[in-house]
Amino acid sequence: MSTPKQLAARVDANLARDLRTLAPTGLTPSEIVKRAVAQFAEIYQVAVENRVARPGEIPTLIAYRYQLPPLPQPPRVGEIKLPRLKHLKG
């Protein structure tokens, strides 16, 4: 399969709903679709490599884990008092 330079997809009610759901992320519809395709490709590739699915078979994702970016922390001000460690004699 040759790689197309541009794709077109009909925006039906389901895709429109999904795009609205992801709108608060700040991504454009094009970026949302690109990320979704990349994630689907990774799911497929991992399933085939681990022999969960055969090549050409579309696996159904039944579990996942997320990792969110760390939240920005406010700057620390003032003196920080750390507990004193007792020296062990030995």
JSON list of C-alpha atoms in Angstrom, two decimals:
[
{"chain": "A", "resi": 1, "resn": "MET", "atom": "CA", "xyz": [0.00, 0.00, 0.00]},
{"chain": "A", "resi": 2, "resn": "SER", "atom": "CA", "xyz": [1.39, 3.38, -0.92]},
{"chain": "A", "resi": 3, "resn": "THR", "atom": "CA", "xyz": [1.16, 6.11, 1.68]},
{"chain": "A", "resi": 4, "resn": "PRO", "atom": "CA", "xyz": [-1.33, 8.82, 0.71]},
{"chain": "A", "resi": 5, "resn": "LYS", "atom": "CA", "xyz": [-0.24, 12.43, 1.11]},
{"chain": "A", "resi": 6, "resn": "GLN", "atom": "CA", "xyz": [-3.69, 13.47, 2.27]},
{"chain": "A", "resi": 7, "resn": "LEU", "atom": "CA", "xyz": [-6.74, 11.65, 3.59]},
{"chain": "A", "resi": 8, "resn": "ALA", "atom": "CA", "xyz": [-10.39, 12.54, 3.68]},
{"chain": "A", "resi": 9, "resn": "ALA", "atom": "CA", "xyz": [-12.94, 11.05, 6.03]},
{"chain": "A", "resi": 10, "resn": "ARG", "atom": "CA", "xyz": [-16.65, 11.69, 6.18]},
{"chain": "A", "resi": 11, "resn": "VAL", "atom": "CA", "xyz": [-17.52, 13.23, 9.53]},
{"chain": "A", "resi": 12, "resn": "ASP", "atom": "CA", "xyz": [-20.57, 11.29, 10.64]},
{"chain": "A", "resi": 13, "resn": "ALA", "atom": "CA", "xyz": [-22.43, 11.78, 13.93]},
{"chain": "A", "resi": 14, "resn": "ASN", "atom": "CA", "xyz": [-20.13, 9.39, 15.86]},
{"chain": "A", "resi": 15, "resn": "LEU", "atom": "CA", "xyz": [-16.90, 11.01, 14.65]},
{"chain": "A", "resi": 16, "resn": "ALA", "atom": "CA", "xyz": [-18.32, 14.49, 15.30]},
{"chain": "A", "resi": 17, "resn": "ARG", "atom": "CA", "xyz": [-19.22, 13.43, 18.86]},
{"chain": "A", "resi": 18, "resn": "ASP", "atom": "CA", "xyz": [-15.75, 11.99, 19.43]},
{"chain": "A", "resi": 19, "resn": "LEU", "atom": "CA", "xyz": [-14.09, 15.15, 18.09]},
{"chain": "A", "resi": 20, "resn": "ARG", "atom": "CA", "xyz": [-16.24, 17.29, 20.41]},
{"chain": "A", "resi": 21, "resn": "THR", "atom": "CA", "xyz": [-15.27, 15.05, 23.33]},
{"chain": "A", "resi": 22, "resn": "LEU", "atom": "CA", "xyz": [-11.57, 15.61, 22.60]},
{"chain": "A", "resi": 23, "resn": "ALA", "atom": "CA", "xyz": [-11.87, 19.32, 21.77]},
{"chain": "A", "resi": 24, "resn": "PRO", "atom": "CA", "xyz": [-10.91, 20.42, 25.32]},
{"chain": "A", "resi": 25, "resn": "THR", "atom": "CA", "xyz": [-7.45, 18.89, 24.76]},
{"chain": "A", "resi": 26, "resn": "GLY", "atom": "CA", "xyz": [-6.63, 21.80, 22.45]},
{"chain": "A", "resi": 27, "resn": "LEU", "atom": "CA", "xyz": [-5.69, 19.49, 19.58]},
{"chain": "A", "resi": 28, "resn": "THR", "atom": "CA", "xyz": [-7.00, 20.16, 16.09]},
{"chain": "A", "resi": 29, "resn": "PRO", "atom": "CA", "xyz": [-9.31, 17.57, 14.49]},
{"chain": "A", "resi": 30, "resn": "SER", "atom": "CA", "xyz": [-6.39, 16.55, 12.25]},
{"chain": "A", "resi": 31, "resn": "GLU", "atom": "CA", "xyz": [-4.08, 16.06, 15.27]},
{"chain": "A", "resi": 32, "resn": "ILE", "atom": "CA", "xyz": [-6.78, 14.06, 17.05]},
{"chain": "A", "resi": 33, "resn": "VAL", "atom": "CA", "xyz": [-7.17, 11.72, 14.08]},
{"chain": "A", "resi": 34, "resn": "LYS", "atom": "CA", "xyz": [-3.39, 11.33, 13.69]},
{"chain": "A", "resi": 35, "resn": "ARG", "atom": "CA", "xyz": [-2.99, 10.41, 17.37]},
{"chain": "A", "resi": 36, "resn": "ALA", "atom": "CA", "xyz": [-5.90, 7.99, 17.20]},
{"chain": "A", "resi": 37, "resn": "VAL", "atom": "CA", "xyz": [-4.44, 6.23, 14.15]},
{"chain": "A", "resi": 38, "resn": "ALA", "atom": "CA", "xyz": [-1.00, 6.05, 15.81]},
{"chain": "A", "resi": 39, "resn": "GLN", "atom": "CA", "xyz": [-2.53, 4.54, 18.94]},
{"chain": "A", "resi": 40, "resn": "PHE", "atom": "CA", "xyz": [-4.57, 2.02, 16.94]},
{"chain": "A", "resi": 41, "resn": "ALA", "atom": "CA", "xyz": [-1.44, 1.05, 14.97]},
{"chain": "A", "resi": 42, "resn": "GLU", "atom": "CA", "xyz": [0.49, 0.49, 18.21]},
{"chain": "A", "resi": 43, "resn": "ILE", "atom": "CA", "xyz": [-2.32, -1.64, 19.67]},
{"chain": "A", "resi": 44, "resn": "TYR", "atom": "CA", "xyz": [-2.43, -3.73, 16.48]},
{"chain": "A", "resi": 45, "resn": "GLN", "atom": "CA", "xyz": [1.37, -4.10, 16.27]},
{"chain": "A", "resi": 46, "resn": "VAL", "atom": "CA", "xyz": [1.74, -5.15, 19.92]},
{"chain": "A", "resi": 47, "resn": "ALA", "atom": "CA", "xyz": [-1.13, -7.65, 19.61]},
{"chain": "A", "resi": 48, "resn": "VAL", "atom": "CA", "xyz": [0.38, -9.24, 16.49]},
{"chain": "A", "resi": 49, "resn": "GLU", "atom": "CA", "xyz": [3.93, -9.29, 17.92]},
{"chain": "A", "resi": 50, "resn": "ASN", "atom": "CA", "xyz": [2.64, -10.97, 21.09]},
{"chain": "A", "resi": 51, "resn": "ARG", "atom": "CA", "xyz": [0.50, -13.41, 19.09]},
{"chain": "A", "resi": 52, "resn": "VAL", "atom": "CA", "xyz": [-2.71, -12.14, 20.66]},
{"chain": "A", "resi": 53, "resn": "ALA", "atom": "CA", "xyz": [-4.00, -11.44, 17.14]},
{"chain": "A", "resi": 54, "resn": "ARG", "atom": "CA", "xyz": [-3.00, -12.83, 13.76]},
{"chain": "A", "resi": 55, "resn": "PRO", "atom": "CA", "xyz": [-1.78, -10.45, 11.02]},
{"chain": "A", "resi": 56, "resn": "GLY", "atom": "CA", "xyz": [-4.83, -8.85, 9.44]},
{"chain": "A", "resi": 57, "resn": "GLU", "atom": "CA", "xyz": [-7.01, -9.53, 12.49]},
{"chain": "A", "resi": 58, "resn": "ILE", "atom": "CA", "xyz": [-8.25, -6.48, 14.39]},
{"chain": "A", "resi": 59, "resn": "PRO", "atom": "CA", "xyz": [-7.77, -6.94, 18.14]},
{"chain": "A", "resi": 60, "resn": "THR", "atom": "CA", "xyz": [-10.24, -5.60, 20.67]},
{"chain": "A", "resi": 61, "resn": "LEU", "atom": "CA", "xyz": [-8.61, -3.59, 23.43]},
{"chain": "A", "resi": 62, "resn": "ILE", "atom": "CA", "xyz": [-10.08, -4.68, 26.78]},
{"chain": "A", "resi": 63, "resn": "ALA", "atom": "CA", "xyz": [-7.71, -3.04, 29.27]},
{"chain": "A", "resi": 64, "resn": "TYR", "atom": "CA", "xyz": [-5.36, -0.08, 29.40]},
{"chain": "A", "resi": 65, "resn": "ARG", "atom": "CA", "xyz": [-3.33, 2.08, 31.78]},
{"chain": "A", "resi": 66, "resn": "TYR", "atom": "CA", "xyz": [-2.65, 5.76, 31.53]},
{"chain": "A", "resi": 67, "resn": "GLN", "atom": "CA", "xyz": [0.24, 7.96, 32.42]},
{"chain": "A", "resi": 68, "resn": "LEU", "atom": "CA", "xyz": [-0.66, 11.60, 32.78]},
{"chain": "A", "resi": 69, "resn": "PRO", "atom": "CA", "xyz": [1.92, 14.37, 32.62]},
{"chain": "A", "resi": 70, "resn": "PRO", "atom": "CA", "xyz": [3.00, 15.67, 36.02]},
{"chain": "A", "resi": 71, "resn": "LEU", "atom": "CA", "xyz": [1.07, 18.67, 37.31]},
{"chain": "A", "resi": 72, "resn": "PRO", "atom": "CA", "xyz": [3.04, 21.89, 37.62]},
{"chain": "A", "resi": 73, "resn": "GLN", "atom": "CA", "xyz": [3.99, 22.56, 41.22]},
{"chain": "A", "resi": 74, "resn": "PRO", "atom": "CA", "xyz": [3.95, 26.05, 42.75]},
{"chain": "A", "resi": 75, "resn": "PRO", "atom": "CA", "xyz": [7.37, 27.45, 43.57]},
{"chain": "A", "resi": 76, "resn": "ARG", "atom": "CA", "xyz": [8.57, 26.75, 47.11]},
{"chain": "A", "resi": 77, "resn": "VAL", "atom": "CA", "xyz": [9.16, 29.80, 49.25]},
{"chain": "A", "resi": 78, "resn": "GLY", "atom": "CA", "xyz": [10.57, 30.25, 52.72]},
{"chain": "A", "resi": 79, "resn": "GLU", "atom": "CA", "xyz": [12.71, 28.02, 54.83]},
{"chain": "A", "resi": 80, "resn": "ILE", "atom": "CA", "xyz": [12.39, 24.27, 54.51]},
{"chain": "A", "resi": 81, "resn": "LYS", "atom": "CA", "xyz": [12.87, 22.45, 57.81]},
{"chain": "A", "resi": 82, "resn": "LEU", "atom": "CA", "xyz": [14.06, 18.91, 57.31]},
{"chain": "A", "resi": 83, "resn": "PRO", "atom": "CA", "xyz": [14.21, 16.40, 60.16]},
{"chain": "A", "resi": 84, "resn": "ARG", "atom": "CA", "xyz": [17.67, 15.79, 61.61]},
{"chain": "A", "resi": 85, "resn": "LEU", "atom": "CA", "xyz": [19.01, 12.29, 61.16]},
{"chain": "A", "resi": 86, "resn": "LYS", "atom": "CA", "xyz": [20.64, 10.62, 64.12]},
{"chain": "A", "resi": 87, "resn": "HIS", "atom": "CA", "xyz": [24.13, 9.37, 63.34]},
{"chain": "A", "resi": 88, "resn": "LEU", "atom": "CA", "xyz": [24.49, 5.68, 63.95]},
{"chain": "A", "resi": 89, "resn": "LYS", "atom": "CA", "xyz": [27.61, 4.59, 65.75]},
{"chain": "A", "resi": 90, "resn": "GLY", "atom": "CA", "xyz": [28.89, 1.32, 64.59]}
]
